[in-house]
Amino acid sequence: MTHWFHRNPLKATAPVSFNYYGVVTGPSASKICNDLRSSRTRLLELFTDLSCNPEMMKNAADLYFSLLQGFINSLDESTQESKLRYIQNFKWTDTLQGQVPSAQQDAVFELISMGFNVALWYTKYASRLAGKENITEDEAKEVHRSLKIAAGIFKHLKESHVPKLITPAEKGRDLEARLIEAYIIQCQAEAQEVTIARAIELKHAPGLIAALAYETANFYQKADHTLSSLEPVYSAKWRKYLHLKMCFYTAYAYCYHGQTLLASDKCGEAIRSLQEAEKLYAKAETLCKDYGETKGPGPTVKPSGHLFFRKLGNLVKNTLEKCQRENGFMPNPSQKKK
């Protein structure tokens, strides 16, 4: 089953030379600074390299972060921070606020910002893989794994590193807790979408699929609520995505719940459940149009034309017609949608 995910742009950053004349002396120290510069450049290049895979990303990120630790933690393994922590100024843009950069003279700020981009890369890699028309079982597992890794990175940054910043994150910026939380929840919701698709392919019980879909809709609703206090000019498009996915998976839940009711010979209740699914699908269709017309960070696409969206529409329609037939009621042709 093919998927469609909204993605905000990567963070951009200013070049860093790591040249500290008069401060760093000796060949070993100079080599570390050179390695820092080259490993940072390499990692930034991989973010936009379509041939990059998770193994390449992990190796490049591990190398850079292991070197950067010398600017954060004391080398004698004490609890004290490194004397080099505040020697370098780092600049990064935001995923939502575009080209307006934030700057801090703090290596922890660099670690969090670069780690944030690594997490974003995993979400974008998952999105590219999930968008294929004939995604294999192994590819679906890779999508699920990548989204889980991204959620884990976001969570680790939020809990272990953001609190260490001397200058707190500005309101509405990437490193603010509510934005990171929204990214975490979105990753969880999208990973569960892959689980639902797999459950459908394996023809699992409709009741299980309905429960998973309802839980996924709740994830999207929670992520949307997390962003509710942000300036609409920055968050409107992202929130349209979260809202339409909430409606979409609630429609899924009602559709499969209707199948469960039909299997129990509760045709009347099944019809009502499918009619509710039909309403929610129509609402999601309207939100798809709104998403495409809303300005803001993210791709310009028409989700309603995507295969993942059309398949649900056909499923709801066919299941409702089946319920009506088994209930001994066929609607007047004039009442059918054109």
Coordinates of C-alpha atoms in Angstrom, one line a residue:
M1 CA 0.0 0.0 0.0
T2 CA 1.4 3.4 -1.0
H3 CA 1.5 6.3 1.4
W4 CA 1.7 10.0 1.4
F5 CA 3.3 12.1 4.2
H6 CA 3.7 15.8 4.6
R7 CA 7.3 17.0 5.1
N8 CA 8.7 20.3 6.3
P9 CA 12.0 21.5 4.8
L10 CA 15.4 20.7 6.3
K11 CA 17.2 23.2 8.4
A12 CA 20.0 25.2 6.8
T13 CA 23.2 26.2 8.5
A14 CA 26.2 28.6 8.0
P15 CA 29.6 27.0 7.2
V16 CA 31.9 26.4 10.2
S17 CA 35.7 26.4 9.7
F18 CA 36.7 25.1 13.2
N19 CA 39.9 27.2 12.9
Y20 CA 41.1 28.4 16.3
Y21 CA 44.5 29.9 15.8
G22 CA 46.3 30.6 19.1
V23 CA 43.8 28.5 21.0
V24 CA 44.2 25.0 19.5
T25 CA 47.9 24.0 19.2
G26 CA 49.6 20.8 18.2
P27 CA 49.1 18.4 15.3
S28 CA 46.6 16.2 17.1
A29 CA 44.3 19.1 18.0
S30 CA 44.6 20.5 14.5
K31 CA 43.7 17.1 13.0
I32 CA 40.5 16.9 15.2
C33 CA 39.5 20.4 14.0
N34 CA 40.1 19.4 10.4
D35 CA 38.1 16.2 10.9
L36 CA 35.3 18.1 12.5
R37 CA 35.1 20.4 9.5
S38 CA 35.2 17.7 6.9
S39 CA 32.8 15.4 8.8
R40 CA 30.3 18.2 9.2
T41 CA 30.5 19.1 5.5
R42 CA 30.0 15.4 4.6
L43 CA 27.0 15.0 6.8
L44 CA 25.4 18.2 5.4
E45 CA 26.0 16.9 1.8
L46 CA 24.3 13.5 2.7
F47 CA 21.0 15.3 3.8
T48 CA 20.3 16.2 0.1
D49 CA 21.9 13.1 -1.5
L50 CA 19.1 10.9 -2.8
S51 CA 21.5 7.9 -3.0
C52 CA 22.1 8.1 0.8
N53 CA 20.8 5.2 2.8
P54 CA 20.3 4.7 6.6
E55 CA 23.7 3.0 7.0
M56 CA 25.5 5.9 5.3
M57 CA 23.6 8.4 7.4
K58 CA 24.3 6.6 10.7
N59 CA 28.0 6.3 10.0
A60 CA 28.4 10.0 9.0
A61 CA 26.3 11.2 12.0
D62 CA 28.2 9.0 14.5
L63 CA 31.5 10.3 13.2
Y64 CA 30.6 14.0 13.5
F65 CA 28.8 13.7 16.8
S66 CA 31.7 11.7 18.4
L67 CA 34.1 14.5 17.4
L68 CA 31.7 17.2 18.6
Q69 CA 31.6 15.6 22.0
G70 CA 35.1 17.1 22.6
F71 CA 33.5 20.5 22.5
I72 CA 30.7 19.5 25.0
N73 CA 32.1 17.1 27.6
S74 CA 35.4 17.3 29.5
L75 CA 37.9 14.8 28.2
D76 CA 38.8 13.6 31.7
E77 CA 35.3 12.1 31.9
S78 CA 34.3 14.3 34.8
T79 CA 30.8 15.9 35.0
Q80 CA 32.3 19.2 34.0
E81 CA 31.6 20.6 30.5
S82 CA 34.4 21.2 28.0
K83 CA 36.2 24.5 28.0
L84 CA 35.6 24.7 24.2
R85 CA 31.8 24.5 24.5
Y86 CA 31.3 28.3 23.9
I87 CA 34.2 29.0 21.6
Q88 CA 32.2 28.7 18.3
N89 CA 29.0 30.5 17.1
F90 CA 26.6 28.3 15.1
K91 CA 23.7 29.5 12.9
W92 CA 20.7 27.4 11.9
T93 CA 17.4 28.2 10.2
D94 CA 14.0 26.7 11.2
T95 CA 11.8 24.2 9.4
L96 CA 8.8 26.5 9.8
Q97 CA 10.3 30.0 10.0
G98 CA 12.3 29.7 6.8
Q99 CA 15.4 31.8 6.2
V100 CA 15.3 33.6 9.6
P101 CA 18.3 32.0 11.4
S102 CA 18.8 31.4 15.1
A103 CA 22.4 31.7 16.4
Q104 CA 24.0 30.5 19.6
Q105 CA 27.6 30.3 20.7
D106 CA 27.1 26.9 22.1
A107 CA 28.2 23.4 20.9
V108 CA 25.1 21.9 22.5
F109 CA 23.0 24.1 20.1
E110 CA 24.9 22.6 17.2
L111 CA 24.4 19.0 18.5
I112 CA 20.7 19.5 18.8
S113 CA 20.3 21.3 15.5
M114 CA 22.3 18.8 13.5
G115 CA 20.6 15.9 15.3
F116 CA 17.2 17.5 14.4
N117 CA 18.2 17.4 10.8
V118 CA 19.3 13.8 11.0
A119 CA 15.8 12.9 12.4
L120 CA 14.2 14.9 9.6
W121 CA 16.3 13.0 7.1
Y122 CA 15.0 9.7 8.4
T123 CA 11.4 11.0 8.0
K124 CA 12.1 12.1 4.4
Y125 CA 13.8 8.8 3.6
A126 CA 10.7 7.0 4.9
S127 CA 8.5 9.3 2.9
R128 CA 10.3 8.6 -0.4
L129 CA 10.3 4.9 0.2
A130 CA 6.6 4.8 1.3
G131 CA 5.5 6.8 -1.8
K132 CA 6.4 4.0 -4.2
E133 CA 3.4 2.3 -5.9
N134 CA 4.5 -1.3 -5.3
I135 CA 6.2 -1.1 -1.9
T136 CA 7.6 -4.5 -0.8
E137 CA 7.2 -6.0 2.7
D138 CA 10.9 -5.3 3.4
E139 CA 10.6 -1.7 2.2
A140 CA 7.5 -1.3 4.5
K141 CA 9.6 -2.5 7.4
E142 CA 12.3 -0.1 6.5
V143 CA 9.8 2.8 6.4
H144 CA 8.5 1.8 9.9
R145 CA 12.0 1.4 11.2
S146 CA 13.1 4.8 9.9
L147 CA 10.1 6.6 11.4
K148 CA 10.8 4.9 14.8
I149 CA 14.5 6.0 14.6
A150 CA 13.4 9.6 13.8
A151 CA 10.9 9.6 16.7
G152 CA 13.6 8.3 19.0
I153 CA 16.1 11.0 18.0
F154 CA 13.6 13.8 18.5
K155 CA 12.6 12.4 21.9
H156 CA 16.3 12.1 23.0
L157 CA 17.1 15.6 21.9
K158 CA 14.0 17.0 23.7
E159 CA 14.7 15.1 27.0
S160 CA 18.5 15.0 27.2
H161 CA 19.9 17.9 25.3
V162 CA 17.4 20.8 24.9
P163 CA 17.3 21.3 28.7
K164 CA 21.1 21.9 28.7
L165 CA 20.9 25.0 26.5
I166 CA 22.0 28.1 28.3
T167 CA 19.8 30.2 26.0
P168 CA 16.2 28.7 26.0
A169 CA 14.6 27.9 22.7
E170 CA 12.6 30.8 21.2
K171 CA 8.9 30.6 21.0
G172 CA 7.8 28.9 17.8
R173 CA 11.2 27.7 16.9
D174 CA 12.2 24.1 16.1
L175 CA 13.9 23.5 19.5
E176 CA 10.8 24.5 21.5
A177 CA 9.3 21.5 23.3
R178 CA 5.9 21.6 21.7
L179 CA 7.3 21.6 18.1
I180 CA 9.6 18.6 18.9
E181 CA 6.6 16.8 20.5
A182 CA 4.6 17.4 17.3
Y183 CA 7.3 15.8 15.2
I184 CA 7.5 12.8 17.6
I185 CA 3.7 12.2 17.5
Q186 CA 3.6 12.6 13.7
C187 CA 6.4 9.9 13.4
Q188 CA 4.4 7.6 15.7
A189 CA 1.2 8.2 13.7
E190 CA 2.9 7.5 10.3
A191 CA 4.6 4.4 11.6
Q192 CA 1.2 3.1 12.6
E193 CA -0.1 3.9 9.1
V194 CA 2.4 1.3 7.9
T195 CA 1.1 -1.2 10.5
I196 CA -2.5 -0.6 9.3
A197 CA -1.5 -1.2 5.7
R198 CA 0.2 -4.4 6.6
A199 CA -2.8 -5.6 8.7
I200 CA -5.1 -4.9 5.7
E201 CA -2.8 -6.8 3.3
L202 CA -2.8 -9.8 5.7
K203 CA -6.6 -9.6 6.0
H204 CA -6.6 -9.2 9.8
A205 CA -9.9 -8.9 11.6
P206 CA -11.8 -5.7 10.7
G207 CA -12.1 -4.9 14.4
L208 CA -8.3 -4.8 14.9
I209 CA -7.9 -2.6 11.8
A210 CA -10.7 -0.3 13.1
A211 CA -8.9 0.0 16.5
L212 CA -5.6 0.8 14.9
A213 CA -7.1 3.4 12.6
Y214 CA -8.9 5.1 15.5
E215 CA -5.7 5.2 17.5
T216 CA -3.8 6.7 14.5
A217 CA -6.5 9.3 14.1
N218 CA -6.0 10.2 17.8
F219 CA -2.3 10.5 17.3
Y220 CA -2.9 13.1 14.5
Q221 CA -5.4 14.9 16.6
K222 CA -2.9 15.1 19.5
A223 CA -0.2 16.5 17.1
D224 CA -2.6 19.1 15.7
H225 CA -3.5 20.2 19.3
T226 CA 0.2 20.5 20.1
L227 CA 0.6 23.1 17.3
S228 CA -2.7 24.9 18.1
S229 CA -1.0 27.9 19.8
L230 CA 1.6 28.5 17.1
E231 CA 1.3 31.4 14.6
P232 CA -1.0 30.2 11.7
V233 CA 1.3 31.8 9.2
Y234 CA 3.9 29.2 10.0
S235 CA 1.9 26.2 11.1
A236 CA -1.3 26.4 8.9
K237 CA -0.2 23.9 6.2
W238 CA 1.2 21.4 8.6
R239 CA -2.0 21.5 10.7
K240 CA -4.1 21.0 7.6
Y241 CA -2.2 17.8 7.0
L242 CA -2.6 16.6 10.5
H243 CA -6.3 17.5 10.5
L244 CA -7.0 15.7 7.1
K245 CA -5.1 12.6 8.3
M246 CA -7.2 12.6 11.5
C247 CA -10.4 12.7 9.4
F248 CA -9.1 10.1 7.0
Y249 CA -8.2 7.5 9.6
T250 CA -11.4 8.2 11.6
A251 CA -13.2 7.3 8.3
Y252 CA -11.1 4.2 8.1
A253 CA -12.1 3.3 11.7
Y254 CA -15.8 3.7 10.9
C255 CA -15.5 1.8 7.7
Y256 CA -13.9 -1.3 9.3
H257 CA -16.1 -1.0 12.4
G258 CA -19.0 -1.2 9.9
Q259 CA -17.6 -4.4 8.5
T260 CA -17.4 -5.9 12.1
L261 CA -21.0 -5.0 12.7
L262 CA -22.1 -6.5 9.3
A263 CA -20.4 -9.7 10.2
S264 CA -22.5 -9.8 13.4
D265 CA -25.7 -9.3 11.3
K266 CA -26.1 -5.8 12.6
C267 CA -26.9 -4.3 9.2
G268 CA -28.6 -1.2 10.4
E269 CA -25.7 -0.2 12.7
A270 CA -23.3 -1.1 10.0
I271 CA -25.0 1.2 7.5
R272 CA -24.9 4.1 10.1
S273 CA -21.2 3.4 10.7
L274 CA -20.5 3.5 6.9
Q275 CA -22.5 6.6 6.4
E276 CA -20.4 8.3 9.1
A277 CA -17.3 7.1 7.3
E278 CA -18.7 8.6 4.1
K279 CA -19.1 12.0 5.8
L280 CA -15.6 12.0 7.2
Y281 CA -14.1 11.0 3.9
A282 CA -15.9 13.9 2.2
K283 CA -14.6 16.2 5.0
A284 CA -11.1 14.8 4.4
E285 CA -11.5 15.5 0.7
T286 CA -12.3 19.1 1.4
L287 CA -9.3 19.4 3.7
C288 CA -7.1 17.9 0.9
K289 CA -8.1 20.8 -1.3
D290 CA -7.5 23.3 1.5
Y291 CA -4.0 21.7 2.1
G292 CA -3.1 22.2 -1.6
E293 CA -4.2 25.9 -1.5
T294 CA -2.6 26.7 1.9
K295 CA 0.7 28.6 1.7
G296 CA 3.5 27.5 4.0
P297 CA 6.4 25.1 4.4
G298 CA 5.9 21.8 2.8
P299 CA 5.3 20.3 -0.7
T300 CA 2.7 21.6 -3.1
V301 CA 0.6 18.5 -3.9
K302 CA -3.0 17.4 -4.3
P303 CA -3.4 14.5 -1.7
S304 CA -7.0 13.7 -3.0
G305 CA -5.5 12.5 -6.3
H306 CA -3.1 10.1 -4.4
L307 CA -3.7 6.4 -4.6
F308 CA -3.8 6.0 -0.8
F309 CA -6.7 8.5 -0.7
R310 CA -8.7 7.1 -3.6
K311 CA -8.6 3.5 -2.3
L312 CA -10.4 4.5 0.9
G313 CA -13.1 6.3 -1.1
N314 CA -13.8 3.1 -3.1
L315 CA -13.7 0.9 0.0
V316 CA -16.3 3.1 1.8
K317 CA -18.6 3.2 -1.2
N318 CA -18.4 -0.6 -1.9
T319 CA -18.8 -1.6 1.8
L320 CA -21.8 0.7 2.2
E321 CA -23.5 -0.7 -0.9
K322 CA -22.8 -4.2 0.5
C323 CA -24.4 -3.3 3.8
Q324 CA -27.4 -1.9 2.1
R325 CA -27.9 -5.0 -0.1
E326 CA -27.6 -7.3 2.9
N327 CA -30.1 -5.1 4.7
G328 CA -32.6 -5.7 1.9
F329 CA -32.5 -2.0 1.0
M330 CA -31.3 -0.5 -2.2
P331 CA -31.2 3.3 -2.5
N332 CA -33.1 5.1 -5.2
P333 CA -30.8 5.6 -8.1
S334 CA -31.6 9.3 -8.1
Q335 CA -30.2 9.5 -4.6
K336 CA -26.8 8.1 -5.6
K337 CA -23.9 10.5 -5.9
K338 CA -23.0 11.7 -9.4

